[in-house]
Amino acid sequence: LKPRKAAGEKTLPFDLGFFMNFDRILDTLDNEFKTFYDDIEWGWISNPLVTMDLKMLFDFNPNVKHWVSEKLGAVFNHEYMMTDKGEFKTRYDKRIENFYEYIKDDRYELYFLVASFSEIRQPQINRLKSIIDRYRSKNSYNIIIINQSSHKYTLNDKNVYIIDEIDDTFDNLK
């Protein structure tokens, strides 16, 4: 969906990590990342469900330390070689800055991609939309939900697209 960094695209805070708790992501967006770093630590994942999901998704080694946040249910799996928290924070401060640059400028075509093994509920979608609407013209963005849960959606929302595991929904976006 998004051009690569080599093509000039900027990295955003949720691009290169694994985030298990959509409500905590919404909280983070809602409070403008004020609590984003609160419990990010260099270490191992203590939640066995997160470890199990990561092993299912890609070749994840739970014996390697990563930056993790229990509150966000997050593993920053691309920064496993970066052990200095100051360096980590500098990198993510820039990604947060990039996020606000994109979200505030209607010239950028903006998609929010939510891939979830859990059901995403309409109130969560409404909350995400209200957060985005603070910065952008209404309906100047799209939300794409990749549904990997057993729940099948019947949403009727102009700029929200649901992809149930694998189908051709992407063909209908343009």
PDB file of C-alpha atoms in Angstrom, residues 6-169:
ATOM      1  CA  ALA A   6      13.927   4.224  -0.940  1.00  0.00           C
ATOM      2  CA  ALA A   7      11.109   5.905  -2.899  1.00  0.00           C
ATOM      3  CA  GLY A   8      10.975   8.753  -0.365  1.00  0.00           C
ATOM      4  CA  GLU A   9       8.267   7.391   1.910  1.00  0.00           C
ATOM      5  CA  LYS A  10       8.728   8.153   5.593  1.00  0.00           C
ATOM      6  CA  THR A  11       8.431   5.498   8.275  1.00  0.00           C
ATOM      7  CA  LEU A  12       5.598   5.899  10.787  1.00  0.00           C
ATOM      8  CA  PRO A  13       5.405   4.682  14.402  1.00  0.00           C
ATOM      9  CA  PHE A  14       3.225   1.620  13.794  1.00  0.00           C
ATOM     10  CA  ASP A  15       4.888   0.508  10.532  1.00  0.00           C
ATOM     11  CA  LEU A  16       7.664  -1.681  11.899  1.00  0.00           C
ATOM     12  CA  GLY A  17       6.322  -3.394  14.949  1.00  0.00           C
ATOM     13  CA  PHE A  18       3.803  -5.916  16.081  1.00  0.00           C
ATOM     14  CA  PHE A  19       0.970  -4.379  18.138  1.00  0.00           C
ATOM     15  CA  MET A  20      -1.533  -6.710  19.792  1.00  0.00           C
ATOM     16  CA  ASN A  21      -3.876  -4.247  21.516  1.00  0.00           C
ATOM     17  CA  PHE A  22      -5.910  -2.014  19.199  1.00  0.00           C
ATOM     18  CA  ASP A  23      -7.541  -0.179  22.117  1.00  0.00           C
ATOM     19  CA  ARG A  24      -4.088   0.814  23.447  1.00  0.00           C
ATOM     20  CA  ILE A  25      -3.129   2.065  19.978  1.00  0.00           C
ATOM     21  CA  LEU A  26      -6.289   4.172  19.975  1.00  0.00           C
ATOM     22  CA  ASP A  27      -5.394   5.464  23.463  1.00  0.00           C
ATOM     23  CA  THR A  28      -1.911   6.354  22.186  1.00  0.00           C
ATOM     24  CA  LEU A  29      -3.323   8.248  19.204  1.00  0.00           C
ATOM     25  CA  ASP A  30      -5.953   9.901  21.385  1.00  0.00           C
ATOM     26  CA  ASN A  31      -3.374  11.225  23.866  1.00  0.00           C
ATOM     27  CA  GLU A  32      -0.989  12.238  21.050  1.00  0.00           C
ATOM     28  CA  PHE A  33       1.681   9.677  22.011  1.00  0.00           C
ATOM     29  CA  LYS A  34       2.191  11.232  25.478  1.00  0.00           C
ATOM     30  CA  THR A  35       2.331   7.773  27.103  1.00  0.00           C
ATOM     31  CA  PHE A  36       3.909   5.903  24.182  1.00  0.00           C
ATOM     32  CA  TYR A  37       7.277   5.372  25.918  1.00  0.00           C
ATOM     33  CA  ASP A  38       5.895   4.743  29.429  1.00  0.00           C
ATOM     34  CA  ASP A  39       6.731   1.050  29.654  1.00  0.00           C
ATOM     35  CA  ILE A  40       8.877   0.326  26.608  1.00  0.00           C
ATOM     36  CA  GLU A  41      11.775  -1.774  27.825  1.00  0.00           C
ATOM     37  CA  TRP A  42      14.626  -3.774  26.320  1.00  0.00           C
ATOM     38  CA  GLY A  43      13.925  -7.388  27.136  1.00  0.00           C
ATOM     39  CA  TRP A  44      11.912 -10.480  26.464  1.00  0.00           C
ATOM     40  CA  ILE A  45       8.216 -10.776  25.856  1.00  0.00           C
ATOM     41  CA  SER A  46       6.528 -11.985  29.021  1.00  0.00           C
ATOM     42  CA  ASN A  47       3.108 -12.590  27.454  1.00  0.00           C
ATOM     43  CA  PRO A  48       3.091 -16.132  26.001  1.00  0.00           C
ATOM     44  CA  LEU A  49       0.121 -15.312  23.716  1.00  0.00           C
ATOM     45  CA  VAL A  50       2.106 -12.544  22.041  1.00  0.00           C
ATOM     46  CA  THR A  51       5.047 -14.909  21.556  1.00  0.00           C
ATOM     47  CA  MET A  52       2.769 -17.589  20.101  1.00  0.00           C
ATOM     48  CA  ASP A  53       1.149 -15.112  17.657  1.00  0.00           C
ATOM     49  CA  LEU A  54       4.552 -13.815  16.568  1.00  0.00           C
ATOM     50  CA  LYS A  55       5.792 -17.337  15.881  1.00  0.00           C
ATOM     51  CA  MET A  56       2.716 -17.956  13.724  1.00  0.00           C
ATOM     52  CA  LEU A  57       3.231 -14.773  11.709  1.00  0.00           C
ATOM     53  CA  PHE A  58       6.905 -14.866  10.901  1.00  0.00           C
ATOM     54  CA  ASP A  59      10.206 -16.398  11.866  1.00  0.00           C
ATOM     55  CA  PHE A  60      10.308 -14.879  15.356  1.00  0.00           C
ATOM     56  CA  ASN A  61      12.921 -15.944  17.864  1.00  0.00           C
ATOM     57  CA  PRO A  62      11.651 -15.427  21.439  1.00  0.00           C
ATOM     58  CA  ASN A  63      15.202 -15.924  22.756  1.00  0.00           C
ATOM     59  CA  VAL A  64      16.357 -12.620  21.219  1.00  0.00           C
ATOM     60  CA  LYS A  65      15.737  -9.427  23.165  1.00  0.00           C
ATOM     61  CA  HIS A  66      13.530  -6.752  21.626  1.00  0.00           C
ATOM     62  CA  TRP A  67      12.029  -3.437  22.641  1.00  0.00           C
ATOM     63  CA  VAL A  68       8.679  -4.449  24.141  1.00  0.00           C
ATOM     64  CA  SER A  69       5.686  -2.750  25.723  1.00  0.00           C
ATOM     65  CA  GLU A  70       3.298  -4.843  27.766  1.00  0.00           C
ATOM     66  CA  LYS A  71       0.788  -1.961  27.873  1.00  0.00           C
ATOM     67  CA  LEU A  72       0.677  -1.654  24.078  1.00  0.00           C
ATOM     68  CA  GLY A  73       1.069  -5.386  23.641  1.00  0.00           C
ATOM     69  CA  ALA A  74       3.889  -4.390  21.318  1.00  0.00           C
ATOM     70  CA  VAL A  75       7.112  -5.860  20.047  1.00  0.00           C
ATOM     71  CA  PHE A  76       9.378  -3.562  18.054  1.00  0.00           C
ATOM     72  CA  ASN A  77      10.870  -6.437  16.107  1.00  0.00           C
ATOM     73  CA  HIS A  78      12.879  -4.346  13.626  1.00  0.00           C
ATOM     74  CA  GLU A  79      14.973  -2.635  16.318  1.00  0.00           C
ATOM     75  CA  TYR A  80      16.470  -5.759  17.882  1.00  0.00           C
ATOM     76  CA  MET A  81      20.029  -4.516  17.186  1.00  0.00           C
ATOM     77  CA  MET A  82      19.395  -1.113  18.803  1.00  0.00           C
ATOM     78  CA  THR A  83      19.912  -1.505  22.548  1.00  0.00           C
ATOM     79  CA  ASP A  84      20.178   2.178  23.570  1.00  0.00           C
ATOM     80  CA  LYS A  85      16.811   3.612  24.665  1.00  0.00           C
ATOM     81  CA  GLY A  86      17.864   7.152  23.736  1.00  0.00           C
ATOM     82  CA  GLU A  87      18.603   6.017  20.191  1.00  0.00           C
ATOM     83  CA  PHE A  88      15.306   4.097  20.089  1.00  0.00           C
ATOM     84  CA  LYS A  89      13.393   7.164  21.336  1.00  0.00           C
ATOM     85  CA  THR A  90      15.090   9.440  18.782  1.00  0.00           C
ATOM     86  CA  ARG A  91      14.070   7.059  15.988  1.00  0.00           C
ATOM     87  CA  TYR A  92      10.471   6.833  17.167  1.00  0.00           C
ATOM     88  CA  ASP A  93      10.198  10.577  17.855  1.00  0.00           C
ATOM     89  CA  LYS A  94      10.993  11.067  14.149  1.00  0.00           C
ATOM     90  CA  ARG A  95       8.402   8.442  13.151  1.00  0.00           C
ATOM     91  CA  ILE A  96       5.784  10.195  15.310  1.00  0.00           C
ATOM     92  CA  GLU A  97       6.726  13.511  13.679  1.00  0.00           C
ATOM     93  CA  ASN A  98       6.303  11.870  10.249  1.00  0.00           C
ATOM     94  CA  PHE A  99       2.876  10.555  11.306  1.00  0.00           C
ATOM     95  CA  TYR A 100       1.645  14.050  12.157  1.00  0.00           C
ATOM     96  CA  GLU A 101       3.091  15.456   8.939  1.00  0.00           C
ATOM     97  CA  TYR A 102       1.067  12.938   6.909  1.00  0.00           C
ATOM     98  CA  ILE A 103      -2.145  13.051   8.920  1.00  0.00           C
ATOM     99  CA  LYS A 104      -2.344  16.863   8.893  1.00  0.00           C
ATOM    100  CA  ASP A 105      -1.820  17.284   5.158  1.00  0.00           C
ATOM    101  CA  ASP A 106      -4.769  16.385   2.898  1.00  0.00           C
ATOM    102  CA  ARG A 107      -2.415  16.265  -0.101  1.00  0.00           C
ATOM    103  CA  TYR A 108      -1.299  12.819   1.078  1.00  0.00           C
ATOM    104  CA  GLU A 109      -3.529   9.889   0.213  1.00  0.00           C
ATOM    105  CA  LEU A 110      -3.943   8.257   3.578  1.00  0.00           C
ATOM    106  CA  TYR A 111      -4.829   4.664   4.461  1.00  0.00           C
ATOM    107  CA  PHE A 112      -5.025   3.198   7.943  1.00  0.00           C
ATOM    108  CA  LEU A 113      -4.449  -0.534   7.787  1.00  0.00           C
ATOM    109  CA  VAL A 114      -5.638  -2.571  10.767  1.00  0.00           C
ATOM    110  CA  ALA A 115      -4.781  -6.284  10.677  1.00  0.00           C
ATOM    111  CA  SER A 116      -6.304  -8.147  13.565  1.00  0.00           C
ATOM    112  CA  PHE A 117      -6.879 -11.633  14.902  1.00  0.00           C
ATOM    113  CA  SER A 118      -9.498 -10.112  17.241  1.00  0.00           C
ATOM    114  CA  GLU A 119     -12.821  -8.639  16.265  1.00  0.00           C
ATOM    115  CA  ILE A 120     -12.627  -4.907  15.600  1.00  0.00           C
ATOM    116  CA  ARG A 121     -15.853  -3.373  16.844  1.00  0.00           C
ATOM    117  CA  GLN A 122     -17.778  -0.440  15.372  1.00  0.00           C
ATOM    118  CA  PRO A 123     -17.077   1.780  18.437  1.00  0.00           C
ATOM    119  CA  GLN A 124     -13.330   1.244  17.864  1.00  0.00           C
ATOM    120  CA  ILE A 125     -13.684   2.214  14.204  1.00  0.00           C
ATOM    121  CA  ASN A 126     -15.743   5.262  15.191  1.00  0.00           C
ATOM    122  CA  ARG A 127     -13.081   6.250  17.710  1.00  0.00           C
ATOM    123  CA  LEU A 128     -10.306   5.915  15.113  1.00  0.00           C
ATOM    124  CA  LYS A 129     -12.321   8.027  12.686  1.00  0.00           C
ATOM    125  CA  SER A 130     -12.921  10.735  15.307  1.00  0.00           C
ATOM    126  CA  ILE A 131      -9.183  10.861  16.072  1.00  0.00           C
ATOM    127  CA  ILE A 132      -8.289  11.138  12.372  1.00  0.00           C
ATOM    128  CA  ASP A 133     -11.024  13.750  11.838  1.00  0.00           C
ATOM    129  CA  ARG A 134      -9.251  16.058  14.305  1.00  0.00           C
ATOM    130  CA  TYR A 135      -6.469  16.460  11.751  1.00  0.00           C
ATOM    131  CA  ARG A 136      -7.975  15.787   8.317  1.00  0.00           C
ATOM    132  CA  SER A 137     -11.024  16.655   6.271  1.00  0.00           C
ATOM    133  CA  LYS A 138     -13.751  14.118   6.923  1.00  0.00           C
ATOM    134  CA  ASN A 139     -13.596  11.137   4.590  1.00  0.00           C
ATOM    135  CA  SER A 140     -10.222  12.173   3.108  1.00  0.00           C
ATOM    136  CA  TYR A 141      -8.759   8.836   4.178  1.00  0.00           C
ATOM    137  CA  ASN A 142      -9.605   5.142   4.146  1.00  0.00           C
ATOM    138  CA  ILE A 143      -9.509   2.520   6.867  1.00  0.00           C
ATOM    139  CA  ILE A 144      -8.767  -1.014   5.734  1.00  0.00           C
ATOM    140  CA  ILE A 145      -9.384  -3.829   8.193  1.00  0.00           C
ATOM    141  CA  ILE A 146      -7.759  -7.166   7.446  1.00  0.00           C
ATOM    142  CA  ASN A 147      -9.982  -9.452   9.425  1.00  0.00           C
ATOM    143  CA  GLN A 148      -8.261 -12.628  10.579  1.00  0.00           C
ATOM    144  CA  SER A 149     -10.887 -13.457  13.205  1.00  0.00           C
ATOM    145  CA  SER A 150     -13.879 -15.737  12.815  1.00  0.00           C
ATOM    146  CA  HIS A 151     -16.174 -12.700  13.025  1.00  0.00           C
ATOM    147  CA  LYS A 152     -17.587 -11.611   9.666  1.00  0.00           C
ATOM    148  CA  TYR A 153     -18.326  -7.907   9.333  1.00  0.00           C
ATOM    149  CA  THR A 154     -21.388  -6.235   7.882  1.00  0.00           C
ATOM    150  CA  LEU A 155     -20.331  -2.605   8.180  1.00  0.00           C
ATOM    151  CA  ASN A 156     -21.854   0.061   6.027  1.00  0.00           C
ATOM    152  CA  ASP A 157     -19.234   2.759   6.250  1.00  0.00           C
ATOM    153  CA  LYS A 158     -18.174   4.835   3.254  1.00  0.00           C
ATOM    154  CA  ASN A 159     -14.433   4.808   3.853  1.00  0.00           C
ATOM    155  CA  VAL A 160     -13.973   1.556   5.779  1.00  0.00           C
ATOM    156  CA  TYR A 161     -13.065  -1.569   3.817  1.00  0.00           C
ATOM    157  CA  ILE A 162     -13.075  -5.066   5.257  1.00  0.00           C
ATOM    158  CA  ILE A 163     -10.897  -7.841   3.893  1.00  0.00           C
ATOM    159  CA  ASP A 164     -11.844 -11.213   5.333  1.00  0.00           C
ATOM    160  CA  GLU A 165      -8.471 -12.993   5.325  1.00  0.00           C
ATOM    161  CA  ILE A 166      -7.837 -13.252   1.579  1.00  0.00           C
ATOM    162  CA  ASP A 167     -10.167 -11.771  -1.005  1.00  0.00           C
ATOM    163  CA  ASP A 168     -10.221  -9.184  -3.774  1.00  0.00           C
ATOM    164  CA  THR A 169     -11.251  -6.110  -1.755  1.00  0.00           C
TER     165      THR A 169
END
